[in-house]
Short mmCIF file of C-alpha atoms and ligand atoms in Angstrom, two decimals:
data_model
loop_
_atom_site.label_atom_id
_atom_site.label_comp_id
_atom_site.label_asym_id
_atom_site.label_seq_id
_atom_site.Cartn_x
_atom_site.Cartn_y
_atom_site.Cartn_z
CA UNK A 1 -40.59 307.66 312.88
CA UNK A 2 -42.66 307.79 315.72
CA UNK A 3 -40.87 310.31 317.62
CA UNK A 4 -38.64 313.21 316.58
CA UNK A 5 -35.28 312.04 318.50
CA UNK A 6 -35.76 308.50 316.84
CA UNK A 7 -33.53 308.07 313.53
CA UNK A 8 -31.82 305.41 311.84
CA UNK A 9 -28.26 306.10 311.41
CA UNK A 10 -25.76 305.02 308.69
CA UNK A 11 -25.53 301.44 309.29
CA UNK A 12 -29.33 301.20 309.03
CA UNK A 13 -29.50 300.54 313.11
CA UNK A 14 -31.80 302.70 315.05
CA UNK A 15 -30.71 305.42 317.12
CA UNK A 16 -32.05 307.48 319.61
CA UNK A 17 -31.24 311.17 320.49
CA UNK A 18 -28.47 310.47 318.16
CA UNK A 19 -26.71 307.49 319.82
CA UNK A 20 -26.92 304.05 318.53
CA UNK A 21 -29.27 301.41 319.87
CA UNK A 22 -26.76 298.81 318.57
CA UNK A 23 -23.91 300.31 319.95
CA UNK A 24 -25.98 300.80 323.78
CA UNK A 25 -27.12 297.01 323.72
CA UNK A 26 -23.26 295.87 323.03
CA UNK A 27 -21.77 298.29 326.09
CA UNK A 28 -24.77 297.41 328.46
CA UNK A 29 -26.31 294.29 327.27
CA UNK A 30 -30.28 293.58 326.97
CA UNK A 31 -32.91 293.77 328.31
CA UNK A 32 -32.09 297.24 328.54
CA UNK A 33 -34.54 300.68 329.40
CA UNK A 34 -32.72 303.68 327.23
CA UNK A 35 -33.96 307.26 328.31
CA UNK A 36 -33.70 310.45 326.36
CA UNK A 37 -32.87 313.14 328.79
CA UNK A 38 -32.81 316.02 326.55
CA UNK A 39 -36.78 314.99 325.59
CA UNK A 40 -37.61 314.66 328.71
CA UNK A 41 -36.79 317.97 329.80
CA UNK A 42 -37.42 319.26 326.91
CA UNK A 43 -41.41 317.70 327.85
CA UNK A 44 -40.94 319.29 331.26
CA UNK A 45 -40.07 322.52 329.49
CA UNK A 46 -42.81 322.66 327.38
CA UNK A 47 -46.10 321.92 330.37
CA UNK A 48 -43.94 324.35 332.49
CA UNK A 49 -43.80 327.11 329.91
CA UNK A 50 -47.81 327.15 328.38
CA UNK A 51 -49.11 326.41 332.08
CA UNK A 52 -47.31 329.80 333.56
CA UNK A 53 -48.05 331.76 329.82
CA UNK A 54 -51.99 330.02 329.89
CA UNK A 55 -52.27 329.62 333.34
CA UNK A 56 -50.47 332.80 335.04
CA UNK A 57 -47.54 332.49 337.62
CA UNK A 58 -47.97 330.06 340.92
CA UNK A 59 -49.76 327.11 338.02
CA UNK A 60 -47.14 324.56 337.62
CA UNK A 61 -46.83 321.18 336.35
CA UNK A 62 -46.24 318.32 338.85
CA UNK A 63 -44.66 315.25 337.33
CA UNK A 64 -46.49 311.87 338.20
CA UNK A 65 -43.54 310.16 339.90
CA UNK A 66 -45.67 306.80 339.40
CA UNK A 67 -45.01 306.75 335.68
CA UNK A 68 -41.15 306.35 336.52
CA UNK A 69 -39.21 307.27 339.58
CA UNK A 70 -35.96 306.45 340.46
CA UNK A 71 -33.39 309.60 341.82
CA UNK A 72 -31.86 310.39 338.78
CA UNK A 73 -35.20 311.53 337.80
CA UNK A 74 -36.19 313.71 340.70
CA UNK A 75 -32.59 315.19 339.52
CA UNK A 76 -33.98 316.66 336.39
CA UNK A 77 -37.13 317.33 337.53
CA UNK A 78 -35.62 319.56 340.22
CA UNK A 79 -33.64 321.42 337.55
CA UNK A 80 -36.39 321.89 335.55
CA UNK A 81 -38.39 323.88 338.44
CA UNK A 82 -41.03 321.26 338.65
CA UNK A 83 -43.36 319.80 341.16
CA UNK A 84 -43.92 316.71 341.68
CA UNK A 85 -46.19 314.13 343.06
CA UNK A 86 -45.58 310.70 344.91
CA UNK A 87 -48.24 308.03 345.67
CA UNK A 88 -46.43 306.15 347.96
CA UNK A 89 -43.75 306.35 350.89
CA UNK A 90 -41.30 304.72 348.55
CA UNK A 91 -41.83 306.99 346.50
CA UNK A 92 -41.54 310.17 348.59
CA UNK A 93 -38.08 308.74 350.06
CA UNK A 94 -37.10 308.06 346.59
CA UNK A 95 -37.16 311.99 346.08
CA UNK A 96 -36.03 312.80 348.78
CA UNK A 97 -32.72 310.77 348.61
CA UNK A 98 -32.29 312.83 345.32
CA UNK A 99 -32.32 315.82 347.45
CA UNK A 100 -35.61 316.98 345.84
CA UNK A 101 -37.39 319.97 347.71
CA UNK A 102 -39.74 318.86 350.39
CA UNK A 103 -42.21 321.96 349.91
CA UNK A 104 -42.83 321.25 346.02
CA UNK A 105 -44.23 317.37 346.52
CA UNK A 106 -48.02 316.46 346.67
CA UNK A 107 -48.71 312.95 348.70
CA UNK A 108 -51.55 311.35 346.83
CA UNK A 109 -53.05 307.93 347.99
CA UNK A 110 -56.11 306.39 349.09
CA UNK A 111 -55.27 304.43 351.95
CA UNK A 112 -52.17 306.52 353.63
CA UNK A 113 -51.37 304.66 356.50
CA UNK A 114 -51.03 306.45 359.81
CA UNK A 115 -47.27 305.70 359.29
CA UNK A 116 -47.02 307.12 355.95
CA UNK A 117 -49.55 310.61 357.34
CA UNK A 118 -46.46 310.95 360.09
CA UNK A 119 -43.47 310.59 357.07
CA UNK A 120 -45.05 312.99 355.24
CA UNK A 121 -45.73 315.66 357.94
CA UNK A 122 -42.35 315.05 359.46
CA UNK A 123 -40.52 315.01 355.63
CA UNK A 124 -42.08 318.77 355.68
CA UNK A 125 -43.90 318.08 352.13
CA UNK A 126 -45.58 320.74 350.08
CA UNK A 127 -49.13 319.25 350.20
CA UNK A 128 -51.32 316.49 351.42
CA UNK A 129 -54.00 315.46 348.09
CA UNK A 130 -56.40 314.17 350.87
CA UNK A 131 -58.91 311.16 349.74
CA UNK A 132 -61.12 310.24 352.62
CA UNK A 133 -61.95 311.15 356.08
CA UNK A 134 -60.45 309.07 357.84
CA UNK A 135 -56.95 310.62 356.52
CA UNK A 136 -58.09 313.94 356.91
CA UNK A 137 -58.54 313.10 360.94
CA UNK A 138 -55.32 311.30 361.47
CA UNK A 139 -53.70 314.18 359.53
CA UNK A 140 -55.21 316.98 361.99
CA UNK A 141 -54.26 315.34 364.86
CA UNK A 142 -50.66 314.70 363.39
CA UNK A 143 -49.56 318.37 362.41
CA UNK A 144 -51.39 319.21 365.55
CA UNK A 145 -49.05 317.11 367.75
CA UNK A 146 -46.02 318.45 365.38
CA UNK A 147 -47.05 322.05 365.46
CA UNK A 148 -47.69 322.35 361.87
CA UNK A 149 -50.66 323.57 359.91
CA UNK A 150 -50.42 321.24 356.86
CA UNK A 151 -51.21 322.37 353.45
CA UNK A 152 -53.86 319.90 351.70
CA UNK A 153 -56.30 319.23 348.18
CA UNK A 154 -59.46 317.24 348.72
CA UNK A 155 -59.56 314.85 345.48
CA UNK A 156 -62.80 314.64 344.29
CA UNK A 157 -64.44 312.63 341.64
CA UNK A 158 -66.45 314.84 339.13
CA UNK A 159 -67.96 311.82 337.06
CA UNK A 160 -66.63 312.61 334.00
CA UNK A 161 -65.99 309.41 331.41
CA UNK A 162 -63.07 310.33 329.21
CA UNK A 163 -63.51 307.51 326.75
CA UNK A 164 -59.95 305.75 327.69
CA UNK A 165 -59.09 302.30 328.72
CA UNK A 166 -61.24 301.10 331.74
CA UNK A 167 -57.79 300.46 333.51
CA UNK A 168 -56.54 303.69 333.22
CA UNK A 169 -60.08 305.87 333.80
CA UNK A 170 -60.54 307.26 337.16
CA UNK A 171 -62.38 310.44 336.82
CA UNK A 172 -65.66 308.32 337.30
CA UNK A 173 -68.13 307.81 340.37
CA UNK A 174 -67.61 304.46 340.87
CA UNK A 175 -63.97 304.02 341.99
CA UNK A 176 -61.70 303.98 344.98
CA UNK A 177 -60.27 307.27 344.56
CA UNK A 178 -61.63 310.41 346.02
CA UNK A 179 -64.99 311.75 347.14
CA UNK A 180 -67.52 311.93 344.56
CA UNK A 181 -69.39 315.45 343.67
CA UNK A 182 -72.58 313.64 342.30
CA UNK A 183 -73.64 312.43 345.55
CA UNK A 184 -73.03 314.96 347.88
CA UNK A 185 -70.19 313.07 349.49
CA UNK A 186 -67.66 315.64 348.07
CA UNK A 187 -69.64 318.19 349.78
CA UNK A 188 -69.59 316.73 353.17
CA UNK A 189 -65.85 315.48 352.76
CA UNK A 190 -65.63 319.53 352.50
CA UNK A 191 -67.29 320.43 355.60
CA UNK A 192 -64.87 317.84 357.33
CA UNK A 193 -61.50 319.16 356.09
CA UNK A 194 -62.62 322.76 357.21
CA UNK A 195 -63.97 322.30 360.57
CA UNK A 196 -60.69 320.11 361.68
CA UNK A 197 -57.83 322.09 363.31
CA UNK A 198 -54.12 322.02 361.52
CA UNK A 199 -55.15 322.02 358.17
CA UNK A 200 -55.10 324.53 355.56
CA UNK A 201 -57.56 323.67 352.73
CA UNK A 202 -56.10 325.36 349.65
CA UNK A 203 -58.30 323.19 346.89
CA UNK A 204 -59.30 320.41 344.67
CA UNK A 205 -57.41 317.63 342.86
CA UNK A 206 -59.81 315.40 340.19
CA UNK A 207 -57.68 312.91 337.99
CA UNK A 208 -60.42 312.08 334.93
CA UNK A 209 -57.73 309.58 333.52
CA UNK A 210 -54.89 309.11 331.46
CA UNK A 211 -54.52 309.23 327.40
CA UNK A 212 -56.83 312.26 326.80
CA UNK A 213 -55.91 313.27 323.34
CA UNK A 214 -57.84 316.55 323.86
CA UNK A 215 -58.84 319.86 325.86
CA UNK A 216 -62.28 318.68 325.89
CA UNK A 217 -62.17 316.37 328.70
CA UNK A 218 -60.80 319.07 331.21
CA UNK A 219 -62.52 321.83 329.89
CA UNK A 220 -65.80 319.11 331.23
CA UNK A 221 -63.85 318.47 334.62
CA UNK A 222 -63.55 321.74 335.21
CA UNK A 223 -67.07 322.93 334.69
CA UNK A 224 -67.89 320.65 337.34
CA UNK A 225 -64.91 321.36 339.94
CA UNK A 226 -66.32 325.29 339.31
CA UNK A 227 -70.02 324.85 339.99
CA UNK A 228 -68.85 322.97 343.06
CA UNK A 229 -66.57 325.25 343.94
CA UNK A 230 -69.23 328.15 343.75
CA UNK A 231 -71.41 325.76 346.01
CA UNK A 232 -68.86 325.30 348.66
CA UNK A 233 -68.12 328.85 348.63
CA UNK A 234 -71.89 329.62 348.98
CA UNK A 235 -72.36 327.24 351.78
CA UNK A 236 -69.27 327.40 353.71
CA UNK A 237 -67.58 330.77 353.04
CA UNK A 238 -65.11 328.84 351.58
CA UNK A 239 -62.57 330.01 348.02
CA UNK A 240 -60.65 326.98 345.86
CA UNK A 241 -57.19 328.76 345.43
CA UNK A 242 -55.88 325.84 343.41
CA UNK A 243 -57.97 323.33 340.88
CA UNK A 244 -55.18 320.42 340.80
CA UNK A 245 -56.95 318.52 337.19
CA UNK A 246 -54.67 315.07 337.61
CA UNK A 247 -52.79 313.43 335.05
CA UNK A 248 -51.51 315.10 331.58
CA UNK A 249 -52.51 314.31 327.36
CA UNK A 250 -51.75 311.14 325.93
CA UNK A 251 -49.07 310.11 324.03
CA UNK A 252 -48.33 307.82 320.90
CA UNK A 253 -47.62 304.31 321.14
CA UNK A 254 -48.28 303.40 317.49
CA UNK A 255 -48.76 305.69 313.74
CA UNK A 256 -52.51 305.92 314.65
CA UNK A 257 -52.48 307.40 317.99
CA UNK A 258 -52.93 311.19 317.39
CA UNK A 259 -50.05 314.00 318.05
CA UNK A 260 -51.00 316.38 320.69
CA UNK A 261 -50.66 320.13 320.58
CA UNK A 262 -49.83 320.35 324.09
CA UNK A 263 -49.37 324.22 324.39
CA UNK A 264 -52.67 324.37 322.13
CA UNK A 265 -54.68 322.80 324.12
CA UNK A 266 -53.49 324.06 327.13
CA UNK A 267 -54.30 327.43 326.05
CA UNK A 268 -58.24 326.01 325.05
CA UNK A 269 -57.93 324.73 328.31
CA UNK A 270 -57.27 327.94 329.85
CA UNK A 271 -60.01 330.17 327.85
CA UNK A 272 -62.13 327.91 329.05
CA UNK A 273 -61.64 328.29 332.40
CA UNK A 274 -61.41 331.49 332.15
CA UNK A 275 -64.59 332.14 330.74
CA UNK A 276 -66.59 329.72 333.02
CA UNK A 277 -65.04 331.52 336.29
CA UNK A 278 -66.43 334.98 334.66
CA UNK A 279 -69.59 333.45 334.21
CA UNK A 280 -69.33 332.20 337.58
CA UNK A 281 -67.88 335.21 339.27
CA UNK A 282 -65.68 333.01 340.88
CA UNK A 283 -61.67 334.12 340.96
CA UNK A 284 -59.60 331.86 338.68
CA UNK A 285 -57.73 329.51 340.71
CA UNK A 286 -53.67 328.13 340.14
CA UNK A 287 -54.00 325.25 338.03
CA UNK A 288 -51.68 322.50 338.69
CA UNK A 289 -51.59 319.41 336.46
CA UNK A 290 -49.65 315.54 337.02
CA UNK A 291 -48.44 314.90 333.73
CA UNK A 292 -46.04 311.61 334.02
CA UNK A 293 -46.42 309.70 331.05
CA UNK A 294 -46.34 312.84 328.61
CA UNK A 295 -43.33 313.53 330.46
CA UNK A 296 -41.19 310.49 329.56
CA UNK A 297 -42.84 307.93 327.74
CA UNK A 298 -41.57 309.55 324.65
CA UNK A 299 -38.08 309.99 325.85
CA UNK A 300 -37.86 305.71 326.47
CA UNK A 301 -37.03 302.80 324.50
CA UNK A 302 -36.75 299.35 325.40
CA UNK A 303 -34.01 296.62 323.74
CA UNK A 304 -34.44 293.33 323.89
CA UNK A 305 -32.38 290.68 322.12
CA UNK A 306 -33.86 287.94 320.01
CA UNK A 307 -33.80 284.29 321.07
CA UNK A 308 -35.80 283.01 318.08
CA UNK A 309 -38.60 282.45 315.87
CA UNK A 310 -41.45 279.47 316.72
CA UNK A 311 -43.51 279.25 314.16
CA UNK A 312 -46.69 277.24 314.30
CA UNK A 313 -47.98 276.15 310.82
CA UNK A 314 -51.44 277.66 310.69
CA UNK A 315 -51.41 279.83 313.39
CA UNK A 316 -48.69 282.07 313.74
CA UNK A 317 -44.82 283.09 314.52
CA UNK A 318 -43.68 284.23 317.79
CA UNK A 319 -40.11 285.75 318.41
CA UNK A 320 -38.85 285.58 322.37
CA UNK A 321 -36.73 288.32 323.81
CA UNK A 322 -34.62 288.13 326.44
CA UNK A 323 -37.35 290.21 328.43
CA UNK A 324 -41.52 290.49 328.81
CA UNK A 325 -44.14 290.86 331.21
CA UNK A 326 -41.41 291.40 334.05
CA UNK A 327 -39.91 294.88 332.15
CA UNK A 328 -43.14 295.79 330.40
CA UNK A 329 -46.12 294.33 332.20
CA UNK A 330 -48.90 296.48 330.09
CA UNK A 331 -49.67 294.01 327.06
CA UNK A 332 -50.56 291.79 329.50
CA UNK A 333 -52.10 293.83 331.79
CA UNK A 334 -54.23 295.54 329.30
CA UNK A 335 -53.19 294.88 325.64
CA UNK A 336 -51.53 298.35 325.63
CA UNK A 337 -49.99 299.12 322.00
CA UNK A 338 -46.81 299.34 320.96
CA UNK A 339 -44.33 300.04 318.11
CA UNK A 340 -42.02 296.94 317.96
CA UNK A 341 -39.17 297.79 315.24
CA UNK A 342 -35.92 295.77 314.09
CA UNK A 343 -33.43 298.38 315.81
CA UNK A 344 -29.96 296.62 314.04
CA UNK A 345 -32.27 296.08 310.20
CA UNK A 346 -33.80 299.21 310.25
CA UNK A 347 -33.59 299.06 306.63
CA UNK A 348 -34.84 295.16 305.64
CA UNK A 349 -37.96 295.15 304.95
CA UNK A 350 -40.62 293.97 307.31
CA UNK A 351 -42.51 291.07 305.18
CA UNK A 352 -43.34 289.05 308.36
CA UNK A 353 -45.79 289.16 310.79
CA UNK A 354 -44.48 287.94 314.44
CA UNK A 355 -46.23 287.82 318.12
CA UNK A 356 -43.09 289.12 320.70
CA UNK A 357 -43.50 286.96 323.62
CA UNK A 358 -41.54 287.17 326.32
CA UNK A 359 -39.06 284.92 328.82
CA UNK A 360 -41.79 284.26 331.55
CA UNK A 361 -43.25 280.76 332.41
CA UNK A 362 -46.59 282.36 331.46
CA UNK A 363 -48.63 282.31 328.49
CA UNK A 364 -49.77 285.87 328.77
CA UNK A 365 -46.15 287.29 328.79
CA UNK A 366 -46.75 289.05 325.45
CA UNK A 367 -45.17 292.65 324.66
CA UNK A 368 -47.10 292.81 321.38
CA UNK A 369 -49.01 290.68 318.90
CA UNK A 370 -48.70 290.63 315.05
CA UNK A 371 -45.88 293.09 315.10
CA UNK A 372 -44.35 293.28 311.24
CA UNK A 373 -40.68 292.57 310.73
CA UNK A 374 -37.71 291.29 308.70
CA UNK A 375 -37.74 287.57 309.92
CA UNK A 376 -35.87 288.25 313.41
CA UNK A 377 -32.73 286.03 313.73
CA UNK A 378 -31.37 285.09 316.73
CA UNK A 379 -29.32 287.73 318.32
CA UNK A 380 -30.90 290.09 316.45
CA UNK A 381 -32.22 293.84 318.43
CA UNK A 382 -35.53 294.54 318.52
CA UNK A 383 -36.70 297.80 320.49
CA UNK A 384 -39.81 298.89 321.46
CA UNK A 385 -41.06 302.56 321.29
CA UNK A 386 -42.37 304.70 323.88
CA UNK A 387 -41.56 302.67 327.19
CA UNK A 388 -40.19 305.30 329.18
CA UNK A 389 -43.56 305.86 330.94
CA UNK A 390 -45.15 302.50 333.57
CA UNK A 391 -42.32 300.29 332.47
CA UNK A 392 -39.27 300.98 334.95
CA UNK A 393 -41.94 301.90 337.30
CA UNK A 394 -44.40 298.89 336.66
CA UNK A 395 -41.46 296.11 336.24
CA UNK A 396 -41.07 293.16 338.88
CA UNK A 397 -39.02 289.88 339.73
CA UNK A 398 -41.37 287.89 338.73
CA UNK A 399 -39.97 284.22 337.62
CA UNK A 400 -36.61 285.86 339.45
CA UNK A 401 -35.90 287.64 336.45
CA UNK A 402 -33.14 291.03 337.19
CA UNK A 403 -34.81 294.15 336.55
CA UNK A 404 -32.72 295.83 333.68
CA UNK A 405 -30.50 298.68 333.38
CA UNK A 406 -31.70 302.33 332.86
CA UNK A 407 -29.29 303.97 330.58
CA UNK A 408 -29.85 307.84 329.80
CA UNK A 409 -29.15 309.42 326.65
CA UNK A 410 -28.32 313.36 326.58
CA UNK A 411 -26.06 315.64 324.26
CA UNK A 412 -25.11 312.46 322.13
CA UNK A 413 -23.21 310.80 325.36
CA UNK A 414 -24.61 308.38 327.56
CA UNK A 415 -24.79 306.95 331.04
CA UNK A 416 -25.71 304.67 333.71
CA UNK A 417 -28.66 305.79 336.04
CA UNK A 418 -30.24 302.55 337.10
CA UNK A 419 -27.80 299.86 337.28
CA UNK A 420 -28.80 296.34 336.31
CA UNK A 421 -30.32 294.57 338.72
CA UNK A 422 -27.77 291.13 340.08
CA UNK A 423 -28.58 287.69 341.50
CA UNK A 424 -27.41 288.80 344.86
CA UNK A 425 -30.30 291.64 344.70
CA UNK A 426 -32.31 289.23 344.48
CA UNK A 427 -31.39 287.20 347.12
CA UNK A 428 -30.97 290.32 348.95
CA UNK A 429 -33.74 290.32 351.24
CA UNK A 430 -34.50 286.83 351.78
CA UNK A 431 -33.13 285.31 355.79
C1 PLP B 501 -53.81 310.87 340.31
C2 PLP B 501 -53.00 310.72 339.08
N1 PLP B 501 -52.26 311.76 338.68
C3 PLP B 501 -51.50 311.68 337.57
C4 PLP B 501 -51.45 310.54 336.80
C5 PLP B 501 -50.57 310.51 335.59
O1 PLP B 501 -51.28 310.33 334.42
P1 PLP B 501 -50.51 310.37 333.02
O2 PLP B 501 -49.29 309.52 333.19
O3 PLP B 501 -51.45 309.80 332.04
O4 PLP B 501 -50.16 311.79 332.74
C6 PLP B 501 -52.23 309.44 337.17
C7 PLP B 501 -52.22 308.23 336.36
O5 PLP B 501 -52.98 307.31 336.48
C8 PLP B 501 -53.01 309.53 338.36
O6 PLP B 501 -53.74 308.49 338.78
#
C-alpha cells in the first residue's frame, strides 16, 4: 500500500484509517472526497515538531490553504497550533468563518486588489507576503489611514530550478510571482518596502516549487536568500528576522515516487542554514515553511463508481466514473499520476489495463491512463490515492456537474464536513 492508513479489510474492500471505502460510498454515495483526519494532523504534527526541534522556537509551519480549504480544515489546523496562509479573499474569509486566529495568517498574491489590501488590514491578519510595488504603496497608505503598522515578507524569486513539473515550478526568474534577486529588482523592491511609512518589514518569502523530494533544493534557496540578505543588510542597515522558503516536500502519487524523511531533511535543512549564516555572520532567522500538499494529500481518497468498460479493438479500454476533470482536474491539467485501485476487489487480480475517463463532454477528462485492474464492472468502486491535496480545492461545475461530498475519517468513525453539492446550488446564483 501506498500509504500507511490504507488497508484492505476482511471482505477484500479497501479501507482507509480503518473504515471501509465500500461501506462510505453506500452511506454517502459517489463521487465522493474521503479525508483522514488523524493523518492529517498527524502531518501537521510532524512539520510542527522538527521545524521548532531544527529550527528553534518562533519557526512554524504554515499550511498552504490553496491545496484544500474549506472550515473544517482551518478547525484542525487551529488545534494543531499552526499557521496558515491564504492566497485569496475567499480564502481568508473561509478561515475566518472557522474562527481561525487573525494574527497567525500570511496573505500571499500577486495582484491583491485594493479591496482585498483593505480586508486584510481590517481582518487584523498576521502578515502581508508582499509581491510588487504597487501593493506595497496601497498597503502603506491603508494601515496608515487605519492606524496600523502592518507586518509584511517581500517574496522574492531566487532563480533556483528544482527539476519539477513546469506547472508547478515557481522559484524561477521568469514568472509572475515576486521580485527577482538576479536582476537587482529584489533589491530595489527592498529599498521601497523600507522607506514607506506603516510597514514593518520582518523578511523574505521564496516558493522554489512544489514536489521537492529533497533538502537540496532549499539548502540552494537559501544560500541565495542569505547572500541577499547580507547585501541588504550592508546597503540598507537592514536584518531578515524571518526566511519564509514556500511550499513543503513532495509526496507519493504512485510506487515510484520516493518516501520522504521529512524530519531528516528538515534537520539537513537546518545545518545548512546554520552553517551558511556562520559563514556569513549573519543571525539565523525564524524559518517558516507552506507545506499544503504534504499536509493532506496523503490523508485523501477519492471514490468513484463505475459506469462501464468501452473497449476499442486495437486501441484500448476505458472505464467512466461517475466523476473526472470536474473533482480532479490535474490529469488533464498536467498528466499528474495517480494510483487508481479496485476499492470493493481489492483482492482480484488486476490482469487488465484500462484508461479512467471521466463524465465530462470533453475528451481530455481523463483521471489516469493505462491504470491495471480486475475488468471493472458496472457499479463497481474504484478509488484513487492521494487526492486530498488540489482536488477539493481545484474542483469546478464545469458541464453543471455537483461538486462532491467531503467525508472525514478519524478514530475509526466518520463524518460529514463538506456536504454534497445540490441542483439548487447550482442554480443558486443565477437571476
Ligand atoms: C507560494 C506557495 N506556497 C506554498 C505552496 C504549497 O506547495 P505544496 O503544496 O507543494 O507544499 C505553493 C504551491 O504552489 C505556493 O505557490
Amino acid at each position: 500500500m501506498l500509504y500507511d492508513n490504507l488497508a484492505v479489510n476482511e471482505k477484500g474492500h479497501l479501507a482507509i484509517g480503518g473504515v471501509s471505502t465500500v461501506a462510505l460510498a453506500e452511506q454517502y454515495g459517489t463521487a465522493l472526497y474521503v479525508l483522514d483526519e488523524d493523518k492529517i494532523r498527524a502531518n501537521c504534527r510532524l512539520y510542527t515538531k522538527s521545524m521548532q526541534e531544527w529550527f528553534g522556537e518562533g519557526s512554524m509551519p504554515l499550511f498552504a490553504g490553496k491545496a484544500l480549504c474549506f472550515k473544517g480544515m482551518y478547525r484542525i489546523l487551529q488545534e494543531e497550533a499552526m499557521g496558515a496562509d491564504v492566497v485569496s479573499p475567499g480564502e481568508l474569509y473561509t478561515a475566518l468563518a472557522a474562527g481561525f486566529p487573525p494574527e497567525r495568517l500570511f496573505f500571499h498574491g500577486n495582484n491583491k486588489t485594493d479591496e482585498d489590501i483593505r480586508y486584510g488590514v481590517d481582518s487584523r491578519i498576521g502578515f502581508f507576503i508582499v509581491d510588487n510595488e504597487h501593493e506595497l504603496e496601497v498597503l502603506s497608505a491603508y494601515a496608515g489611514e487605519q492606524g496600523v503598522c502592518q507586518k509584511v515578507l517581500l517574496r522574492v524569486t531566487p532563480g533556483i530550478d528544482p527539476h519539477t513539473l513546469e506547472a508547478i515550478n515557481t522559484g524561477r526568474i521568469d514568472c509572475q510571482f515576486g521580485r527577482p534577486i538576479e536582476t537587482g529588482q529584489a533589491a530595489r523592491f527592498v529599498e521601497k518596502a523600507l522607506s514607506l511609512p506603516n510597514l514593518s518589514v520582518c523578511g523574505f518569502h521564496s516558493h522554489i516549487g512544489s514536489q521537492i523530494f529533497e533538502a537540496q533544493p532549499f539548502c540552494d534557496a537559501v544560500d541565495i536568500l542569505l547572500q541577499f540578505a547580507k547585501d541588504m543588510r550592508e546597503s540598507h542597515g537592514f536584518v531578515a528576522k524571518i526566511f519564509n522558503l514556500g511550499g513543503g516536500f513532495g509526496v507519493r502519487y504512485v510506487e515510484s515516487d520516493p518516501v520522504v524523511d521529512i524530519p531528516a531533511n528538515i534537520r539537513a535543512l537546518s545545518e545548512h542554514l546554520t552553517r551558511g549564516c556562520a559563514e556569513l555572520g549573519y543571525p539565523i532567522p525564524h524559518i517558516y515553511m507552506e507545506p499544503g500538499r504534504s499536509i493532506v494529500a496523503n490523508a485523501g481518497l477519492t471514490l468513484y463508481t463505475a459506469g462501464g468498460v468501452k473497449e476499442i479493438e486495437g486501441y484500448r479500454s476505458y472505464v467512466t466514473v461517475d466523476g473526472g476533470m470536474t473533482d480532479n482536474p490535474r490529469y488533464a491539467l498536467y498528466q499528474a499520476n495517480y494510483t487508481v485501485l479496485p476499492a470493493n476487489r481489492m483482492n482480484e487480480v488486476a490482469d487488465g489495463t484500462y484508461t479512467v475517463a471521466g463524465r465530462c463532454c470533453e475528451s481530455g477528462d481523463l483521471i489516469q491512463e493505462d491504470v491495471r485492474l480486475p475488468e471493472p464492472k458496472r457499479g463497481d468502486l474504484i478509488a484513487v490515492l492521494t487526492t486530498g491535496a488540489y482536488n477539493f480545492a481545484m474542483s469546478s461545475n464545469y458541464n453543471r456537474i455537483c461538486r462532491p461530498a467531503v467525508v472525514m475519517v478519524r478514530g475509526g468513525e466518520h463524518f460529514l464536513a463538506v456536504r454534497r453539492q445540490t441542483f439548487e446550488d447550482l442554480v443558486a446564483c443565477d437571476l
